[in-house]
PDB file of C-alpha atoms in Angstrom:
ATOM      1  CA  MET A 665     -74.339 184.974-225.502  1.00 43.00           C
ATOM      2  CA  GLY A 666     -73.219 185.589-229.109  1.00 46.00           C
ATOM      3  CA  ALA A 667     -69.751 186.730-230.039  1.00 49.00           C
ATOM      4  CA  LEU A 668     -69.147 190.476-230.270  1.00 49.00           C
ATOM      5  CA  ARG A 669     -67.455 191.785-233.408  1.00 53.00           C
ATOM      6  CA  ALA A 670     -66.415 195.404-233.663  1.00 54.00           C
ATOM      7  CA  SER A 671     -64.445 198.030-235.489  1.00 50.00           C
ATOM      8  CA  THR A 672     -64.105 201.759-234.891  1.00 47.00           C
ATOM      9  CA  LEU A 673     -65.638 204.698-236.720  1.00 48.00           C
ATOM     10  CA  SER A 674     -62.254 206.221-237.510  1.00 47.00           C
ATOM     11  CA  GLY A 675     -58.579 205.425-237.182  1.00 44.00           C
ATOM     12  CA  VAL A 676     -58.795 201.681-237.740  1.00 45.00           C
ATOM     13  CA  THR A 677     -59.916 200.036-240.952  1.00 45.00           C
ATOM     14  CA  PRO A 678     -62.036 196.939-240.356  1.00 50.00           C
ATOM     15  CA  VAL A 679     -61.020 193.616-241.854  1.00 46.00           C
ATOM     16  CA  PRO A 680     -62.669 193.808-245.329  1.00 52.00           C
ATOM     17  CA  GLU A 681     -63.854 190.206-245.379  1.00 63.00           C
ATOM     18  CA  GLU A 682     -65.517 190.632-241.986  1.00 78.00           C
ATOM     19  CA  PHE A 683     -67.155 194.034-242.591  1.00 89.00           C
ATOM     20  CA  PRO A 684     -67.237 194.696-246.347  1.00 94.00           C
ATOM     21  CA  ILE A 685     -68.559 197.906-247.886  1.00 95.00           C
ATOM     22  CA  VAL A 686     -71.698 196.976-249.824  1.00 95.00           C
ATOM     23  CA  ALA A 687     -73.439 199.064-252.512  1.00 96.00           C
ATOM     24  CA  THR A 688     -77.126 199.153-251.578  1.00 95.00           C
ATOM     25  CA  ASP A 689     -78.669 201.686-253.976  1.00 93.00           C
ATOM     26  CA  PRO A 690     -77.171 204.080-256.552  1.00 97.00           C
ATOM     27  CA  GLY A 691     -74.896 206.447-254.613  1.00 98.00           C
ATOM     28  CA  VAL A 692     -75.327 204.569-251.301  1.00 98.00           C
ATOM     29  CA  THR A 693     -72.994 202.168-249.489  1.00 98.00           C
ATOM     30  CA  ARG A 694     -73.401 200.265-246.246  1.00 97.00           C
ATOM     31  CA  GLN A 695     -70.768 198.917-243.864  1.00 97.00           C
ATOM     32  CA  VAL A 696     -71.444 197.035-240.648  1.00 96.00           C
ATOM     33  CA  LEU A 697     -69.261 198.516-237.904  1.00 95.00           C
ATOM     34  CA  SER A 698     -70.170 196.114-235.104  1.00 93.00           C
ATOM     35  CA  ASP A 699     -72.785 193.526-234.354  1.00 91.00           C
ATOM     36  CA  HIS A 700     -74.227 191.333-231.649  1.00 93.00           C
ATOM     37  CA  PRO A 701     -77.503 189.393-231.811  1.00 94.00           C
ATOM     38  CA  GLU A 702     -79.214 192.159-229.813  1.00 96.00           C
ATOM     39  CA  LEU A 703     -77.639 195.226-231.490  1.00 96.00           C
ATOM     40  CA  MET A 704     -75.952 196.271-234.732  1.00 96.00           C
ATOM     41  CA  VAL A 705     -74.130 199.493-235.717  1.00 97.00           C
ATOM     42  CA  VAL A 706     -73.947 200.342-239.423  1.00 97.00           C
ATOM     43  CA  ALA A 707     -72.483 203.238-241.458  1.00 97.00           C
ATOM     44  CA  PHE A 708     -74.350 204.372-244.566  1.00 98.00           C
ATOM     45  CA  ARG A 709     -72.572 206.748-246.951  1.00 98.00           C
ATOM     46  CA  PHE A 710     -74.625 208.789-249.428  1.00 98.00           C
ATOM     47  CA  GLU A 711     -73.784 210.899-252.449  1.00 98.00           C
ATOM     48  CA  THR A 712     -75.871 214.041-252.999  1.00 98.00           C
ATOM     49  CA  GLY A 713     -79.228 213.082-254.518  1.00 98.00           C
ATOM     50  CA  ALA A 714     -79.002 209.419-253.519  1.00 98.00           C
ATOM     51  CA  GLU A 715     -82.008 207.846-251.852  1.00 98.00           C
ATOM     52  CA  GLY A 716     -82.604 205.356-249.105  1.00 97.00           C
ATOM     53  CA  GLN A 717     -85.780 203.795-250.551  1.00 96.00           C
ATOM     54  CA  LEU A 718     -88.958 203.743-248.463  1.00 97.00           C
ATOM     55  CA  HIS A 719     -89.101 200.505-246.494  1.00 97.00           C
ATOM     56  CA  ALA A 720     -90.090 199.065-243.119  1.00 98.00           C
ATOM     57  CA  HIS A 721     -88.612 196.409-240.846  1.00 98.00           C
ATOM     58  CA  PRO A 722     -89.372 194.992-237.390  1.00 97.00           C
ATOM     59  CA  HIS A 723     -86.156 196.418-235.900  1.00 97.00           C
ATOM     60  CA  VAL A 724     -86.103 199.635-233.885  1.00 98.00           C
ATOM     61  CA  GLN A 725     -83.588 201.946-235.591  1.00 98.00           C
ATOM     62  CA  SER A 726     -81.744 204.976-234.290  1.00 98.00           C
ATOM     63  CA  THR A 727     -79.960 207.203-236.793  1.00 98.00           C
ATOM     64  CA  TYR A 728     -77.181 209.707-236.076  1.00 98.00           C
ATOM     65  CA  VAL A 729     -76.190 212.159-238.815  1.00 98.00           C
ATOM     66  CA  ARG A 730     -72.413 212.169-238.805  1.00 98.00           C
ATOM     67  CA  SER A 731     -72.181 214.483-241.844  1.00 98.00           C
ATOM     68  CA  GLY A 732     -74.270 215.802-244.719  1.00 98.00           C
ATOM     69  CA  GLU A 733     -77.919 216.790-244.896  1.00 98.00           C
ATOM     70  CA  PHE A 734     -80.891 214.460-245.369  1.00 98.00           C
ATOM     71  CA  ARG A 735     -84.651 214.711-245.788  1.00 98.00           C
ATOM     72  CA  PHE A 736     -86.279 211.816-243.928  1.00 98.00           C
ATOM     73  CA  SER A 737     -89.795 210.516-244.292  1.00 98.00           C
ATOM     74  CA  ILE A 738     -91.116 208.473-241.373  1.00 98.00           C
ATOM     75  CA  ASP A 739     -94.688 207.220-241.735  1.00 97.00           C
ATOM     76  CA  GLY A 740     -95.422 210.212-243.995  1.00 96.00           C
ATOM     77  CA  ASP A 741     -93.876 212.874-241.736  1.00 97.00           C
ATOM     78  CA  GLU A 742     -90.896 214.651-243.294  1.00 97.00           C
ATOM     79  CA  ARG A 743     -87.990 216.427-241.617  1.00 97.00           C
ATOM     80  CA  VAL A 744     -84.580 217.686-242.667  1.00 98.00           C
ATOM     81  CA  VAL A 745     -81.627 216.688-240.490  1.00 98.00           C
ATOM     82  CA  GLY A 746     -77.942 217.587-240.484  1.00 98.00           C
ATOM     83  CA  PRO A 747     -74.688 216.918-238.612  1.00 98.00           C
ATOM     84  CA  GLY A 748     -75.238 216.031-234.965  1.00 98.00           C
ATOM     85  CA  ASP A 749     -78.972 215.383-235.367  1.00 98.00           C
ATOM     86  CA  SER A 750     -80.472 212.026-234.475  1.00 98.00           C
ATOM     87  CA  LEU A 751     -83.810 210.298-234.675  1.00 97.00           C
ATOM     88  CA  VAL A 752     -85.448 207.039-233.651  1.00 98.00           C
ATOM     89  CA  ILE A 753     -87.539 205.047-236.117  1.00 98.00           C
ATOM     90  CA  PRO A 754     -90.055 202.730-234.456  1.00 98.00           C
ATOM     91  CA  SER A 755     -90.504 199.097-235.398  1.00 98.00           C
ATOM     92  CA  ASN A 756     -92.393 198.672-238.711  1.00 98.00           C
ATOM     93  CA  ALA A 757     -92.517 202.422-239.467  1.00 98.00           C
ATOM     94  CA  ARG A 758     -92.278 203.078-243.234  1.00 98.00           C
ATOM     95  CA  HIS A 759     -89.236 205.272-243.706  1.00 98.00           C
ATOM     96  CA  GLY A 760     -86.615 206.453-246.174  1.00 98.00           C
ATOM     97  CA  CYS A 761     -84.453 209.449-246.979  1.00 98.00           C
ATOM     98  CA  VAL A 762     -83.050 211.637-249.721  1.00 98.00           C
ATOM     99  CA  CYS A 763     -79.510 212.946-249.374  1.00 98.00           C
ATOM    100  CA  LEU A 764     -79.474 216.742-249.869  1.00 98.00           C
ATOM    101  CA  ALA A 765     -75.707 217.086-249.269  1.00 98.00           C
ATOM    102  CA  SER A 766     -73.332 214.106-249.350  1.00 98.00           C
ATOM    103  CA  GLY A 767     -72.747 212.558-245.976  1.00 98.00           C
ATOM    104  CA  GLU A 768     -72.835 209.646-243.583  1.00 98.00           C
ATOM    105  CA  LEU A 769     -75.470 208.181-241.304  1.00 98.00           C
ATOM    106  CA  ILE A 770     -74.648 205.915-238.370  1.00 98.00           C
ATOM    107  CA  ASP A 771     -77.565 203.582-237.700  1.00 98.00           C
ATOM    108  CA  CYS A 772     -78.159 201.258-234.763  1.00 98.00           C
ATOM    109  CA  PHE A 773     -80.640 198.404-235.058  1.00 98.00           C
ATOM    110  CA  THR A 774     -82.131 196.281-232.318  1.00 97.00           C
ATOM    111  CA  PRO A 775     -82.192 193.400-232.703  1.00 96.00           C
ATOM    112  CA  ARG A 776     -79.394 192.937-235.233  1.00 95.00           C
ATOM    113  CA  ARG A 777     -80.238 193.032-238.972  1.00 95.00           C
ATOM    114  CA  ASP A 778     -79.201 189.490-239.902  1.00 92.00           C
ATOM    115  CA  ASP A 779     -79.958 190.346-243.544  1.00 92.00           C
ATOM    116  CA  PHE A 780     -76.925 192.723-243.452  1.00 92.00           C
ATOM    117  CA  LEU A 781     -74.484 189.911-242.573  1.00 88.00           C
TER     118      LEU A 781
END
């Protein structure tokens, strides 16, 4: 079994060299919060108007809206989500979002996104 690495969502700042904040797109940052070969938790922070570009991956993804408002597209279906909402994105579904009001998404991926490490 692989080693478990973790930090918390609030109250404790992760060790920067272990879980750095990475700029992914204009107005978007990503930070791994915890990972294991079978599961990864990641925070994405968006400025208003920023986009998570349409993409697909083999991982199943669940997304929890911690704050802000987002318009998601999942395989061509669009929906607007806000604080407390969540959704599951199936493996290989083409998806992306536009941030309507600055906020944070907490995503879980199974298996882990090795490309984020």
